[in-house]
Tab-separated table of C-alpha atoms in Angstrom:
chain	number	residue	atom	x	y	z
J	1002	MET	CA	2.673	8.909	8.445
J	1003	ARG	CA	4.648	10.444	5.616
J	1004	THR	CA	3.213	13.111	3.321
J	1005	ALA	CA	3.121	13.139	-0.472
J	1006	THR	CA	1.476	14.878	-3.395
J	1007	THR	CA	1.018	14.253	-7.117
J	1008	ILE	CA	1.669	16.688	-9.943
J	1009	GLU	CA	1.734	16.455	-13.720
J	1010	ALA	CA	3.638	18.490	-16.260
J	1011	SER	CA	0.586	19.278	-18.387
J	1012	GLY	CA	-2.192	21.582	-17.267
J	1013	ALA	CA	-0.820	24.401	-15.144
J	1014	PRO	CA	2.196	26.390	-16.420
J	1015	TRP	CA	5.308	24.298	-15.833
J	1016	ALA	CA	7.164	27.087	-14.023
J	1017	GLU	CA	4.288	27.332	-11.534
J	1018	THR	CA	4.288	23.575	-11.030
J	1019	VAL	CA	8.022	23.622	-10.323
J	1020	ASP	CA	7.540	26.454	-7.820
J	1021	PHE	CA	4.848	24.357	-6.124
J	1022	VAL	CA	7.153	21.331	-5.818
J	1023	VAL	CA	10.142	23.335	-4.583
J	1024	GLU	CA	8.020	25.103	-1.965
J	1025	ALA	CA	6.342	21.829	-0.983
J	1026	GLU	CA	9.766	20.409	-0.192
J	1027	ARG	CA	10.502	23.459	1.963
J	1028	LEU	CA	7.224	22.878	3.798
J	1029	GLY	CA	8.404	19.387	4.688
J	1030	LEU	CA	6.659	17.219	2.086
J	1031	ASP	CA	8.249	13.779	1.883
J	1032	VAL	CA	7.327	12.508	-1.600
J	1033	CYS	CA	6.299	14.018	-4.930
J	1034	TRP	CA	4.696	11.675	-7.462
J	1035	VAL	CA	4.452	12.657	-11.133
J	1036	ALA	CA	1.410	11.451	-13.060
J	1037	GLU	CA	1.271	10.385	-16.685
J	1038	ALA	CA	-2.276	9.286	-17.743
J	1039	TRP	CA	-2.960	10.779	-21.206
J	1040	GLY	CA	-1.085	14.040	-20.627
J	1041	SER	CA	2.632	14.612	-20.269
J	1042	ASP	CA	4.895	11.650	-19.618
J	1043	ALA	CA	6.221	11.049	-16.104
J	1044	PRO	CA	9.988	10.448	-16.536
J	1045	SER	CA	10.828	13.734	-18.283
J	1046	PRO	CA	9.614	16.082	-15.510
J	1047	LEU	CA	11.074	13.750	-12.880
J	1048	GLY	CA	14.543	14.306	-14.325
J	1049	TYR	CA	14.011	18.060	-14.148
J	1050	LEU	CA	12.677	17.934	-10.589
J	1051	ALA	CA	15.643	15.828	-9.499
J	1052	ALA	CA	17.833	18.843	-10.250
J	1053	ARG	CA	15.531	21.316	-8.475
J	1054	THR	CA	15.015	19.407	-5.210
J	1055	ASP	CA	17.378	18.115	-2.562
J	1056	ARG	CA	15.558	15.980	-0.020
J	1057	MET	CA	12.131	14.753	-1.095
J	1058	LEU	CA	11.590	11.440	-2.800
J	1059	LEU	CA	10.420	11.555	-6.416
J	1060	GLY	CA	8.229	8.893	-7.955
J	1061	SER	CA	6.506	7.994	-11.199
J	1062	GLY	CA	2.848	7.909	-10.339
J	1063	VAL	CA	2.571	6.037	-12.659
J	1064	VAL	CA	4.464	4.662	-15.648
J	1065	GLN	CA	1.869	2.710	-17.609
J	1066	VAL	CA	2.755	-0.940	-18.171
J	1067	GLY	CA	2.455	-1.912	-21.830
J	1068	THR	CA	3.435	1.483	-23.212
J	1069	ARG	CA	7.135	0.700	-22.789
J	1070	THR	CA	9.110	-2.528	-22.767
J	1071	PRO	CA	10.097	-3.806	-19.304
J	1072	ALA	CA	13.750	-3.260	-20.167
J	1073	LEU	CA	13.118	0.375	-21.083
J	1074	ILE	CA	11.183	0.860	-17.835
J	1075	ALA	CA	14.185	-0.506	-15.945
J	1076	GLN	CA	16.628	1.681	-17.887
J	1077	THR	CA	14.490	4.732	-17.167
J	1078	ALA	CA	14.267	3.866	-13.477
J	1079	LEU	CA	18.015	3.347	-13.168
J	1080	THR	CA	18.703	6.616	-14.958
J	1081	LEU	CA	16.301	8.567	-12.736
J	1082	GLN	CA	17.710	6.933	-9.613
J	1083	THR	CA	21.158	8.134	-10.651
J	1084	LEU	CA	19.929	11.667	-11.409
J	1085	ALA	CA	18.001	11.822	-8.126
J	1086	GLU	CA	20.920	10.357	-6.134
J	1087	GLY	CA	18.837	7.604	-4.552
J	1088	ARG	CA	15.521	9.487	-4.218
J	1089	PHE	CA	13.534	7.805	-7.014
J	1090	LEU	CA	10.531	5.484	-6.594
J	1091	LEU	CA	9.211	3.498	-9.564
J	1092	GLY	CA	5.424	3.535	-9.645
J	1093	LEU	CA	3.775	1.227	-12.181
J	1094	GLY	CA	0.140	0.882	-13.187
J	1095	SER	CA	-1.856	-1.004	-15.788
J	1096	SER	CA	-4.014	2.044	-16.696
J	1097	GLY	CA	-7.142	1.026	-18.643
J	1098	PRO	CA	-8.191	-0.053	-22.130
J	1099	GLN	CA	-9.242	3.464	-23.146
J	1100	VAL	CA	-5.690	4.779	-22.756
J	1101	VAL	CA	-3.627	1.670	-23.468
J	1102	GLU	CA	-5.569	0.572	-26.543
J	1103	GLY	CA	-7.037	3.901	-27.654
J	1104	LEU	CA	-3.924	6.057	-27.318
J	1105	HIS	CA	-1.057	3.576	-27.528
J	1106	GLY	CA	-2.540	0.812	-29.690
J	1107	VAL	CA	-1.335	-1.890	-27.285
J	1108	PRO	CA	-3.617	-4.742	-26.151
J	1109	PHE	CA	-4.900	-4.290	-22.603
J	1110	ALA	CA	-5.877	-7.926	-22.096
J	1111	HIS	CA	-4.357	-9.851	-19.169
J	1112	PRO	CA	-3.183	-6.825	-17.130
J	1113	LEU	CA	-2.418	-9.044	-14.117
J	1114	GLY	CA	-0.036	-11.270	-16.059
J	1115	ARG	CA	1.554	-8.329	-17.822
J	1116	MET	CA	2.161	-6.566	-14.524
J	1117	ARG	CA	3.684	-9.627	-12.873
J	1118	GLU	CA	6.019	-10.317	-15.792
J	1119	THR	CA	6.973	-6.657	-16.104
J	1120	VAL	CA	7.954	-6.446	-12.432
J	1121	GLU	CA	9.980	-9.661	-12.680
J	1122	VAL	CA	11.882	-8.487	-15.768
J	1123	VAL	CA	12.401	-4.964	-14.411
J	1124	ARG	CA	13.943	-6.354	-11.229
J	1125	ARG	CA	16.262	-8.651	-13.199
J	1126	VAL	CA	17.388	-5.845	-15.482
J	1127	MET	CA	17.967	-3.477	-12.557
J	1128	ALA	CA	19.973	-6.206	-10.804
J	1129	GLY	CA	22.438	-6.153	-13.704
J	1130	GLU	CA	21.602	-9.632	-14.977
J	1131	LYS	CA	21.820	-10.855	-18.526
J	1132	VAL	CA	18.100	-11.329	-18.943
J	1133	ALA	CA	16.551	-14.402	-20.506
J	1134	TYR	CA	12.820	-14.598	-19.866
J	1135	ASP	CA	10.142	-16.829	-21.337
J	1136	GLY	CA	6.753	-15.523	-20.259
J	1137	ARG	CA	3.308	-15.315	-21.767
J	1138	HIS	CA	3.646	-11.609	-22.463
J	1139	VAL	CA	7.390	-10.972	-22.348
J	1140	THR	CA	10.011	-13.061	-24.151
J	1141	LEU	CA	13.688	-12.108	-23.991
J	1142	PRO	CA	15.572	-12.389	-26.187
J	1143	LEU	CA	13.147	-12.506	-29.122
J	1144	PRO	CA	13.314	-16.054	-30.520
J	1145	GLY	CA	14.129	-16.961	-34.064
J	1146	GLY	CA	16.874	-14.428	-34.662
J	1147	GLU	CA	20.469	-13.769	-33.731
J	1148	ALA	CA	19.783	-12.067	-30.421
J	1149	ARG	CA	21.399	-13.206	-27.186
J	1150	PRO	CA	20.584	-12.299	-23.572
J	1151	MET	CA	21.853	-8.816	-22.691
J	1152	ARG	CA	22.435	-6.712	-19.630
J	1153	VAL	CA	22.132	-2.952	-19.505
J	1154	SER	CA	25.240	-0.887	-18.911
J	1155	VAL	CA	23.606	1.692	-16.621
J	1156	ARG	CA	23.859	1.097	-12.893
J	1157	ALA	CA	22.523	2.880	-9.840
J	1158	GLU	CA	24.181	2.989	-6.438
J	1159	HIS	CA	20.802	2.756	-4.683
J	1160	PRO	CA	17.995	0.190	-5.131
J	1161	VAL	CA	14.774	1.337	-6.787
J	1162	PRO	CA	11.638	0.588	-4.736
J	1163	ILE	CA	8.666	-0.511	-6.865
J	1164	TYR	CA	5.144	0.672	-6.112
J	1165	LEU	CA	2.057	-0.667	-7.868
J	1166	ALA	CA	-1.107	1.359	-8.442
J	1167	THR	CA	-3.839	-1.252	-8.133
J	1168	LEU	CA	-7.555	-1.479	-7.329
J	1169	SER	CA	-8.983	-4.947	-8.053
J	1170	PRO	CA	-8.603	-7.775	-5.499
J	1171	ARG	CA	-6.300	-9.859	-7.725
J	1172	MET	CA	-4.071	-6.896	-8.533
J	1173	LEU	CA	-3.975	-5.953	-4.856
J	1174	HIS	CA	-2.880	-9.516	-4.037
J	1175	LEU	CA	-0.083	-9.178	-6.587
J	1176	THR	CA	0.946	-5.857	-5.039
J	1177	GLY	CA	1.244	-7.431	-1.614
J	1178	GLU	CA	3.271	-10.257	-3.105
J	1179	VAL	CA	5.839	-8.436	-5.269
J	1180	ALA	CA	5.868	-4.674	-4.557
J	1181	ASP	CA	7.553	-2.412	-2.042
J	1182	GLY	CA	4.538	-0.128	-1.848
J	1183	TRP	CA	0.932	0.415	-2.870
J	1184	LEU	CA	-0.347	3.506	-4.669
J	1185	GLY	CA	-4.022	3.467	-3.814
J	1186	THR	CA	-6.959	5.601	-4.825
J	1187	SER	CA	-10.753	5.677	-4.462
J	1188	PHE	CA	-10.269	5.033	-0.745
J	1189	VAL	CA	-12.756	4.938	2.105
J	1190	PRO	CA	-11.051	4.165	5.439
J	1191	GLU	CA	-14.207	2.524	6.781
J	1192	GLY	CA	-14.003	0.089	3.857
J	1193	ALA	CA	-10.232	-0.355	3.972
J	1194	ALA	CA	-10.488	-4.107	4.533
J	1195	THR	CA	-11.582	-4.566	0.915
J	1196	SER	CA	-8.095	-3.428	-0.114
J	1197	LEU	CA	-5.937	-4.370	2.843
J	1198	GLU	CA	-7.098	-7.991	3.076
J	1199	PRO	CA	-5.960	-8.932	-0.462
J	1200	LEU	CA	-2.787	-6.913	0.056
J	1201	ALA	CA	-2.088	-8.834	3.259
J	1202	ALA	CA	-2.859	-12.160	1.586
J	1203	GLY	CA	-0.397	-11.378	-1.188
J	1204	ALA	CA	2.249	-10.359	1.314
J	1205	ALA	CA	1.710	-13.582	3.281
J	1206	ALA	CA	2.110	-15.626	0.086
J	1207	ALA	CA	5.570	-14.107	-0.250
J	1208	GLY	CA	6.445	-14.639	3.426
J	1209	ARG	CA	5.874	-11.001	4.326
J	1210	THR	CA	3.345	-8.826	6.156
J	1211	LEU	CA	1.656	-5.513	5.399
J	1212	ALA	CA	4.346	-3.861	7.515
J	1213	ASP	CA	6.760	-4.581	4.658
J	1214	LEU	CA	4.785	-2.304	2.316
J	1215	ASP	CA	4.383	1.454	2.214
J	1216	LEU	CA	0.621	1.997	1.894
J	1217	CYS	CA	0.270	5.300	0.053
J	1218	GLN	CA	-3.249	6.641	-0.350
J	1219	GLY	CA	-4.431	9.972	-1.699
J	1220	ALA	CA	-7.335	12.409	-1.720
J	1221	GLU	CA	-8.157	16.070	-2.208
J	1222	VAL	CA	-7.649	18.177	0.903
J	1223	ALA	CA	-9.435	21.455	1.579
J	1224	PHE	CA	-10.344	23.377	4.709
J	1225	ALA	CA	-13.739	24.929	5.433
J	1226	GLU	CA	-14.170	27.671	8.003
J	1227	ASP	CA	-17.653	26.479	9.044
J	1228	GLU	CA	-20.336	23.920	8.201
J	1229	HIS	CA	-22.059	26.213	5.710
J	1230	GLN	CA	-18.898	26.637	3.662
J	1231	LEU	CA	-18.196	22.924	3.996
J	1232	GLY	CA	-21.509	22.061	2.347
J	1233	ALA	CA	-20.675	24.235	-0.661
J	1234	MET	CA	-17.185	22.709	-0.940
J	1235	LEU	CA	-18.564	19.173	-0.854
J	1236	ASP	CA	-21.042	20.092	-3.579
J	1237	GLU	CA	-18.221	21.432	-5.757
J	1238	ARG	CA	-16.384	18.113	-5.463
J	1239	ARG	CA	-19.396	16.084	-6.656
J	1240	ALA	CA	-18.499	16.579	-10.326
J	1241	GLY	CA	-15.034	15.045	-9.924
J	1242	LEU	CA	-16.421	12.021	-8.144
J	1243	ALA	CA	-19.148	11.610	-10.778
J	1244	PHE	CA	-16.450	11.606	-13.469
J	1245	SER	CA	-14.543	8.843	-11.647
J	1246	LEU	CA	-17.708	6.753	-11.344
J	1247	GLY	CA	-18.936	7.333	-14.868
J	1248	GLY	CA	-16.204	8.675	-17.098
J	1249	MET	CA	-13.051	6.825	-16.040
J	1250	GLY	CA	-13.927	3.715	-18.024
J	1251	SER	CA	-16.794	2.280	-20.003
J	1252	ALA	CA	-20.296	1.103	-19.152
J	1253	SER	CA	-18.996	-2.429	-18.556
J	1254	ARG	CA	-15.557	-1.737	-17.046
J	1255	ASN	CA	-14.673	0.978	-14.555
J	1256	PHE	CA	-12.124	0.030	-11.897
J	1257	TYR	CA	-12.847	3.123	-9.798
J	1258	ARG	CA	-16.588	2.449	-9.734
J	1259	ASP	CA	-15.934	-1.146	-8.703
J	1260	ALA	CA	-13.613	-0.023	-5.894
J	1261	TYR	CA	-16.191	2.373	-4.459
J	1262	ALA	CA	-18.883	-0.300	-4.769
J	1263	ARG	CA	-16.812	-2.736	-2.693
J	1264	GLN	CA	-16.440	-0.083	0.025
J	1265	GLY	CA	-20.131	0.463	0.686
J	1266	PHE	CA	-21.287	2.677	-2.174
J	1267	ALA	CA	-22.556	0.066	-4.617
J	1268	ASP	CA	-25.979	1.640	-5.221
J	1269	VAL	CA	-24.631	5.150	-5.687
J	1270	ALA	CA	-21.811	3.947	-7.928
J	1271	ALA	CA	-24.215	2.033	-10.164
J	1272	GLU	CA	-26.676	4.927	-10.430
J	1273	VAL	CA	-24.078	7.599	-11.119
J	1274	GLY	CA	-22.249	5.380	-13.605
J	1275	ALA	CA	-25.441	4.636	-15.518
J	1276	LEU	CA	-26.505	8.291	-15.646
J	1277	TRP	CA	-23.083	9.334	-16.879
J	1278	GLN	CA	-23.012	6.687	-19.601
J	1279	GLU	CA	-26.484	7.827	-20.743
J	1280	GLY	CA	-25.087	11.320	-21.248
J	1281	ARG	CA	-27.013	12.748	-18.282
J	1282	ARG	CA	-23.969	14.368	-16.729
J	1283	ASP	CA	-25.812	16.927	-14.574
J	1284	ASP	CA	-28.050	14.208	-13.159
J	1285	ALA	CA	-24.996	12.052	-12.456
J	1286	VAL	CA	-23.375	14.876	-10.492
J	1287	ALA	CA	-26.584	15.516	-8.541
J	1288	ALA	CA	-26.815	11.819	-7.639
J	1289	VAL	CA	-23.510	11.939	-5.734
J	1290	PRO	CA	-24.388	12.491	-2.055
J	1291	ARG	CA	-22.394	14.858	0.117
J	1292	ALA	CA	-21.762	11.974	2.498
J	1293	MET	CA	-19.868	10.082	-0.200
J	1294	VAL	CA	-17.698	13.101	-0.982
J	1295	ALA	CA	-16.924	13.545	2.719
J	1296	ALA	CA	-16.090	9.845	3.119
J	1297	THR	CA	-13.735	9.719	0.144
J	1298	THR	CA	-11.826	13.004	0.545
J	1299	LEU	CA	-10.039	15.081	3.162
J	1300	ILE	CA	-12.391	18.042	2.839
J	1301	GLY	CA	-13.699	19.521	6.080
J	1302	THR	CA	-13.135	21.916	8.918
J	1303	GLU	CA	-9.715	21.612	10.511
J	1304	ASP	CA	-11.150	19.366	13.215
J	1305	GLY	CA	-12.942	17.335	10.553
J	1306	VAL	CA	-9.794	16.815	8.470
J	1307	ARG	CA	-7.891	15.896	11.618
J	1308	GLY	CA	-10.500	13.254	12.381
J	1309	ARG	CA	-10.389	11.817	8.860
J	1310	LEU	CA	-6.601	11.620	9.031
J	1311	ARG	CA	-6.911	9.639	12.253
J	1312	ALA	CA	-9.244	7.256	10.422
J	1313	TRP	CA	-6.655	6.850	7.641
J	1314	ARG	CA	-3.909	6.253	10.208
J	1315	ASP	CA	-5.998	3.697	12.082
J	1316	ALA	CA	-6.810	1.933	8.799
J	1317	GLY	CA	-3.068	1.374	8.270
J	1318	ILE	CA	-2.139	4.065	5.743
J	1319	THR	CA	1.538	4.976	6.071
J	1320	THR	CA	1.839	7.737	3.450
J	1321	VAL	CA	-0.898	10.326	2.834
J	1322	ARG	CA	-0.967	11.694	-0.709
J	1323	LEU	CA	-2.431	15.210	-0.557
J	1324	TYR	CA	-4.112	17.044	-3.448
J	1325	PRO	CA	-4.412	20.572	-2.015
J	1326	ALA	CA	-7.283	22.768	-3.168
J	1327	GLY	CA	-6.817	26.466	-3.856
J	1328	ALA	CA	-7.609	29.149	-6.393
J	1329	ASP	CA	-3.940	29.931	-7.048
J	1330	LEU	CA	-0.444	28.748	-6.184
J	1331	GLY	CA	-0.338	30.562	-2.861
J	1332	ALA	CA	-3.673	29.165	-1.746
J	1333	ARG	CA	-2.711	25.631	-2.707
J	1334	LEU	CA	0.529	25.910	-0.767
J	1335	ASP	CA	-1.300	27.302	2.254
J	1336	THR	CA	-3.645	24.308	2.141
J	1337	LEU	CA	-0.737	21.915	1.741
J	1338	GLY	CA	1.166	23.453	4.646
J	1339	ARG	CA	-1.837	23.148	6.979
J	1340	ALA	CA	-2.384	19.559	5.880
J	1341	ILE	CA	1.253	18.582	6.423
J	1342	GLU	CA	1.091	19.977	9.970
J	1343	LEU	CA	-2.043	17.932	10.679
J	1344	VAL	CA	-0.525	14.735	9.298
J	1345	GLU	CA	2.539	15.244	11.484
J	1346	GLU	CA	0.308	15.875	14.490
J	1347	VAL	CA	-1.892	12.830	13.874
J	1348	GLY	CA	0.806	10.492	12.647
């Protein structure tokens, strides 16, 4: 298994974030993804990190479909692939209506169709074609004017692998069909079939298998010295999980809650989501059981984390995305270094 992490340019001081990435590469990390969400954009810091790193792959985790035209996504990817000298991975995601409609003012409807058409156009643009495309969501060139099909002038010497960040069964099927890799989240290895089966079905529809995809899954990693400390650490993580179940969406639509429900936590997901939407945040946090935190993270004693990594490996995960815990930069790097060693041992 390969190792990865995710950073974003907003939040911690940028100089500290850069130090983290540079040191992570020295520790042997294979991939660094840069998040976007509703904070800093992803492409800008990726260009900077391309100049500060030498070996690790750099990926957008993720560029949000709908916030840029497919042609601009392709131009950005080609530019970053040139700057990174072949080390760039294009991660795309549909995000959600709160961000896409609330922040960007772009309709969120039909994310599956938008994603499919975006990937098709991005690949054509990156291939150097003059692009003419007549889709439901993308039409090139715009009809009714003087425009003609165009090709971009930027080229890259290396292909750009495309990863899709997806959760729902239909989007997972699309990922298996058209992507080079899957950026997963909200993962429980014991419930992996709920994700891997639609991924495999999509791959089969395209004449491929799951072995043709990099399955990249992530979770927080932290090490407890004993069971007493572990209990406290699991309790601290309850709030983050409650936010995913209740705050990352609306009362009627939360892709993270749905993903956890499909993997065996339907009752907990429904209860926590309802409490959160009612404004009972403390009750929502209290309703998250320690067992769910343990099942959905890499938090444990060293033997416990080793065992969970084996479960991820056996489920078919090929790249482990690590979110290292720690009170400061040094502590986070210590956690990351220990985790990388365990992944190498288990993988």
